[in-house]
């Protein structure tokens, strides 16, 4: 098996774990540890693989012919969810310290289930990450759009914050050189509100270029774009008077659940991250389990 064939199978196998077939341009763009190649060569090589079929413009394994239908259904579901929460996300863009908002995880590439929530990456002003988190969390809680016990459907999950200085450190969250989940999480982050064009900065890292050499920054989706207006300028100017970062950090750490503080630590080893450049609050890390499933899938289809 050639290096290109192996990369193609690795990439299809990864997205197969999420029931997500790829178009040929997506396959080329997300090709895992791709050798130097072209889109035409990827198409030709993929068509020759006996494990793979093409259906409705998507490529998938032969034993997974229903994935094209699933992808279409989930695309519609993701659009319905975003339209349902568009106003709330727009409101977050007006709050003190908010410089950009990105959709992340499966929502960023239109692959959500009916019960899914909406994961956001919020980029704050420098030295204002805790203040930004305070205002966005309070507003989301008052509007009752945060996830609640046994109720996360359509909720806004505010579990990830970064400053501009923290964006280059996103790749430091990788668990190992083949941490595909971290790589695709970064590569697929979709800008919703990005007047300062952080999308390029997010994907600009040596490690990401190594594992996804064909990747390009995600451009704003026509149906998911919130424009920067005079109202944003006014609100942010007034909001600068409320960025009491040190004070609001103290309050949040004081009321924060003990479990989160116990799980926090260095970027490369901790599940939860609590510092002045990155905040990450997910308490479950599925990457080890995902790597095992991915490895088994690659072996099966190879």
Coordinates of C-alpha atoms in Angstrom, one line a residue:
X1 CA 0.0 0.0 0.0
X2 CA 1.4 3.4 -1.0
X3 CA 1.8 6.3 1.5
X4 CA -1.1 8.1 -0.2
X5 CA -3.4 5.1 -0.1
X6 CA -2.6 4.7 3.6
X7 CA -3.3 8.4 4.3
X8 CA -6.6 8.2 2.4
X9 CA -7.7 5.2 4.4
X10 CA -6.6 6.8 7.7
X11 CA -8.6 9.9 7.0
X12 CA -11.8 8.1 5.9
X13 CA -11.5 5.8 8.9
X14 CA -11.3 8.8 11.3
X15 CA -14.4 10.5 10.0
X16 CA -16.1 7.2 9.8
X17 CA -16.0 7.1 13.6
X18 CA -18.3 10.2 13.5
X19 CA -20.6 8.8 10.7
X20 CA -19.3 11.5 8.4
X21 CA -18.5 10.8 4.7
X22 CA -16.2 13.3 2.9
X23 CA -16.3 15.0 -0.4
X24 CA -13.1 14.7 -2.5
X25 CA -12.0 18.3 -1.7
X26 CA -12.6 17.6 2.0
X27 CA -10.7 14.4 1.8
X28 CA -7.8 16.2 0.2
X29 CA -7.9 19.1 2.7
X30 CA -8.1 16.8 5.8
X31 CA -5.7 14.1 4.5
X32 CA -3.9 12.8 7.6
X33 CA -0.1 13.1 7.3
X34 CA -0.5 13.6 3.6
X35 CA 2.5 13.0 1.2
X36 CA 2.9 15.7 -1.4
X37 CA 0.0 15.3 -3.8
X38 CA -2.8 17.0 -5.7
X39 CA -6.6 16.8 -5.5
X40 CA -6.7 15.0 -8.9
X41 CA -4.3 12.4 -7.6
X42 CA -6.3 11.9 -4.5
X43 CA -9.5 11.4 -6.5
X44 CA -7.8 8.9 -8.8
X45 CA -6.2 6.9 -6.0
X46 CA -9.4 6.9 -3.9
X47 CA -11.4 5.5 -6.8
X48 CA -9.0 2.6 -7.1
X49 CA -9.4 1.5 -3.5
X50 CA -11.6 -1.5 -3.2
X51 CA -12.6 -0.7 0.4
X52 CA -14.2 2.7 -0.6
X53 CA -17.3 3.7 -2.6
X54 CA -18.6 7.0 -3.8
X55 CA -22.3 7.9 -3.3
X56 CA -24.0 11.3 -3.9
X57 CA -20.6 12.9 -4.1
X58 CA -19.3 11.5 -0.8
X59 CA -16.7 8.9 -0.2
X60 CA -17.1 6.2 2.5
X61 CA -16.3 2.6 3.2
X62 CA -18.3 0.0 1.3
X63 CA -20.0 -1.4 4.3
X64 CA -21.3 2.1 5.3
X65 CA -23.6 3.1 2.4
X66 CA -26.1 5.0 4.6
X67 CA -23.6 7.7 5.6
X68 CA -24.5 10.0 2.7
X69 CA -28.1 10.2 4.0
X70 CA -27.0 10.7 7.6
X71 CA -24.7 13.6 6.6
X72 CA -27.6 15.3 4.8
X73 CA -29.9 14.9 7.7
X74 CA -27.3 16.2 10.2
X75 CA -26.6 19.2 8.0
X76 CA -30.3 20.2 8.1
X77 CA -30.3 19.6 11.9
X78 CA -27.2 21.8 12.4
X79 CA -28.8 24.6 10.4
X80 CA -32.0 24.4 12.4
X81 CA -30.0 24.5 15.7
X82 CA -27.9 27.5 14.6
X83 CA -30.9 29.5 13.4
X84 CA -32.6 28.7 16.8
X85 CA -29.7 30.2 18.7
X86 CA -28.4 32.8 16.3
X87 CA -29.8 35.7 18.3
X88 CA -28.2 34.4 21.5
X89 CA -24.8 34.1 19.9
X90 CA -25.2 37.6 18.4
X91 CA -25.9 38.9 21.9
X92 CA -22.7 37.3 23.2
X93 CA -20.7 39.1 20.5
X94 CA -21.7 42.4 22.1
X95 CA -20.4 41.6 25.6
X96 CA -17.2 43.1 27.2
X97 CA -14.0 41.5 26.1
X98 CA -15.4 39.3 23.2
X99 CA -13.2 39.7 20.1
X100 CA -14.3 36.6 18.2
X101 CA -16.6 33.5 18.4
X102 CA -16.0 30.2 16.6
X103 CA -18.1 27.1 16.4
X104 CA -16.1 24.0 17.3
X105 CA -16.4 20.2 17.6
X106 CA -19.0 18.4 15.4
X107 CA -21.1 21.6 15.1
X108 CA -18.4 23.3 13.2
X109 CA -18.7 20.9 10.3
X110 CA -22.5 20.4 10.3
X111 CA -22.5 16.9 11.9
X112 CA -24.8 17.2 14.9
X113 CA -27.5 15.0 16.3
X114 CA -30.9 16.2 17.5
X115 CA -29.8 16.0 21.2
X116 CA -26.5 17.9 20.6
X117 CA -25.5 21.2 22.1
X118 CA -23.5 24.0 20.4
X119 CA -19.8 24.2 21.4
X120 CA -18.2 27.6 21.2
X121 CA -14.6 28.9 21.3
X122 CA -14.6 32.5 22.5
X123 CA -11.6 34.7 21.9
X124 CA -11.2 37.5 24.5
X125 CA -9.2 40.6 24.6
X126 CA -5.7 40.2 26.0
X127 CA -5.6 40.1 29.8
X128 CA -9.4 39.9 29.9
X129 CA -10.2 36.2 29.6
X130 CA -11.7 35.8 33.0
X131 CA -13.8 38.9 32.7
X132 CA -15.0 37.8 29.3
X133 CA -15.9 34.4 30.7
X134 CA -17.8 36.0 33.5
X135 CA -20.0 38.2 31.4
X136 CA -20.7 35.6 28.7
X137 CA -21.5 32.9 31.3
X138 CA -23.8 35.2 33.3
X139 CA -25.8 36.3 30.2
X140 CA -26.1 32.7 29.0
X141 CA -27.3 31.6 32.4
X142 CA -29.8 34.4 32.6
X143 CA -31.2 33.5 29.2
X144 CA -31.3 29.8 30.2
X145 CA -29.3 28.6 27.2
X146 CA -26.5 27.0 29.1
X147 CA -26.4 23.1 29.4
X148 CA -28.2 21.8 32.5
X149 CA -28.3 18.4 34.1
X150 CA -30.0 16.0 31.7
X151 CA -30.7 18.8 29.3
X152 CA -28.1 19.9 26.8
X153 CA -30.0 19.9 23.5
X154 CA -29.5 23.2 21.7
X155 CA -27.7 24.7 24.7
X156 CA -24.6 27.0 24.2
X157 CA -21.6 25.2 25.7
X158 CA -19.2 27.9 26.8
X159 CA -16.4 25.6 27.7
X160 CA -13.4 27.1 25.8
X161 CA -11.8 30.5 25.9
X162 CA -8.6 31.9 24.6
X163 CA -6.8 35.2 24.3
X164 CA -4.9 36.1 21.0
X165 CA -1.7 35.1 22.9
X166 CA -3.3 31.8 23.8
X167 CA -4.2 30.7 20.3
X168 CA -0.7 29.5 19.3
X169 CA -0.9 27.3 22.5
X170 CA -3.9 25.4 21.3
X171 CA -1.7 22.7 19.8
X172 CA 0.0 22.3 23.2
X173 CA -3.2 20.5 24.2
X174 CA -2.3 17.6 22.0
X175 CA -1.8 14.3 24.0
X176 CA 0.6 12.8 21.4
X177 CA 1.9 13.4 17.9
X178 CA -1.1 11.5 16.4
X179 CA -3.8 13.4 18.3
X180 CA -6.2 13.6 15.4
X181 CA -9.0 14.8 17.6
X182 CA -7.1 17.9 18.6
X183 CA -5.8 18.5 15.1
X184 CA -9.3 18.4 13.5
X185 CA -10.8 20.4 16.4
X186 CA -8.4 23.2 15.5
X187 CA -8.6 22.8 11.7
X188 CA -12.4 22.8 11.6
X189 CA -13.0 25.7 14.0
X190 CA -15.6 27.8 12.1
X191 CA -15.6 31.6 12.5
X192 CA -19.1 33.1 13.3
X193 CA -17.9 36.5 14.5
X194 CA -14.2 37.2 13.5
X195 CA -13.7 40.9 12.7
X196 CA -9.9 40.7 13.5
X197 CA -9.4 37.5 11.3
X198 CA -8.2 35.1 13.9
X199 CA -9.1 32.1 11.7
X200 CA -5.6 32.2 10.1
X201 CA -3.8 32.4 13.4
X202 CA -5.7 29.4 14.8
X203 CA -4.4 27.0 12.2
X204 CA -0.9 28.5 11.9
X205 CA 1.2 26.0 13.8
X206 CA 4.1 23.7 12.8
X207 CA 2.5 20.6 14.2
X208 CA -0.8 21.2 12.4
X209 CA 1.0 21.7 9.1
X210 CA 2.8 18.4 9.8
X211 CA -0.3 16.3 10.4
X212 CA -2.6 18.2 8.0
X213 CA -0.3 19.7 5.3
X214 CA -3.2 20.4 2.9
X215 CA -5.4 22.2 5.5
X216 CA -6.6 25.8 5.0
X217 CA -8.4 28.2 7.4
X218 CA -12.1 27.8 7.5
X219 CA -13.9 30.8 5.9
X220 CA -17.1 32.2 7.3
X221 CA -20.2 30.3 6.3
X222 CA -22.8 32.5 4.6
X223 CA -25.5 31.3 6.9
X224 CA -23.4 31.5 10.0
X225 CA -21.8 35.0 9.8
X226 CA -22.4 37.8 12.3
X227 CA -21.1 41.1 11.1
X228 CA -19.2 43.6 13.2
X229 CA -21.3 46.8 13.3
X230 CA -21.3 50.2 15.0
X231 CA -23.3 48.6 17.8
X232 CA -20.4 46.3 18.5
X233 CA -18.0 49.2 18.5
X234 CA -20.1 51.1 21.0
X235 CA -20.8 48.1 23.3
X236 CA -17.1 47.1 23.3
X237 CA -15.9 50.6 24.0
X238 CA -18.3 50.9 27.0
X239 CA -17.5 47.3 28.0
X240 CA -13.8 48.1 28.4
X241 CA -14.8 49.9 31.6
X242 CA -16.0 46.6 33.0
X243 CA -13.0 44.4 32.3
X244 CA -12.0 43.9 35.9
X245 CA -10.1 40.7 35.1
X246 CA -8.3 40.1 38.4
X247 CA -11.3 40.7 40.5
X248 CA -13.6 38.6 38.4
X249 CA -11.0 35.8 38.2
X250 CA -10.9 35.7 42.0
X251 CA -14.7 35.5 42.3
X252 CA -14.9 32.7 39.7
X253 CA -12.2 30.6 41.2
X254 CA -13.8 31.0 44.6
X255 CA -17.2 29.7 43.4
X256 CA -15.8 27.2 40.9
X257 CA -16.6 23.5 41.7
X258 CA -13.8 21.8 43.5
X259 CA -13.6 19.0 40.8
X260 CA -12.7 21.5 38.1
X261 CA -9.8 22.9 40.1
X262 CA -8.6 19.4 40.9
X263 CA -8.5 18.5 37.2
X264 CA -6.7 21.6 36.2
X265 CA -2.9 21.8 35.5
X266 CA -0.4 22.0 32.7
X267 CA -1.6 22.2 29.1
X268 CA -0.1 18.9 27.9
X269 CA -1.2 16.7 30.8
X270 CA -4.4 18.2 32.3
X271 CA -8.1 17.7 31.3
X272 CA -9.1 21.2 32.6
X273 CA -7.0 24.3 31.9
X274 CA -7.3 27.4 34.0
X275 CA -4.8 30.1 33.2
X276 CA -4.8 33.7 31.9
X277 CA -4.5 32.7 28.2
X278 CA -6.5 29.5 27.9
X279 CA -9.6 28.2 29.7
X280 CA -10.9 24.7 29.0
X281 CA -13.7 23.3 31.1
X282 CA -14.5 19.9 29.6
X283 CA -14.1 17.3 32.3
X284 CA -14.1 14.2 30.0
X285 CA -11.3 13.5 27.6
X286 CA -12.3 10.9 25.0
X287 CA -9.0 11.1 23.0
X288 CA -7.4 7.9 24.3
X289 CA -10.5 5.9 23.6
X290 CA -10.9 7.5 20.2
X291 CA -7.3 6.7 19.2
X292 CA -7.8 3.1 20.0
X293 CA -11.0 2.9 17.9
X294 CA -9.3 4.8 15.0
X295 CA -6.3 2.4 15.1
X296 CA -8.5 -0.6 15.1
X297 CA -10.5 0.8 12.2
X298 CA -7.4 1.5 10.2
X299 CA -6.1 -2.1 10.7
X300 CA -9.5 -3.5 9.7
X301 CA -9.9 -1.6 6.5
X302 CA -6.2 -1.8 5.5

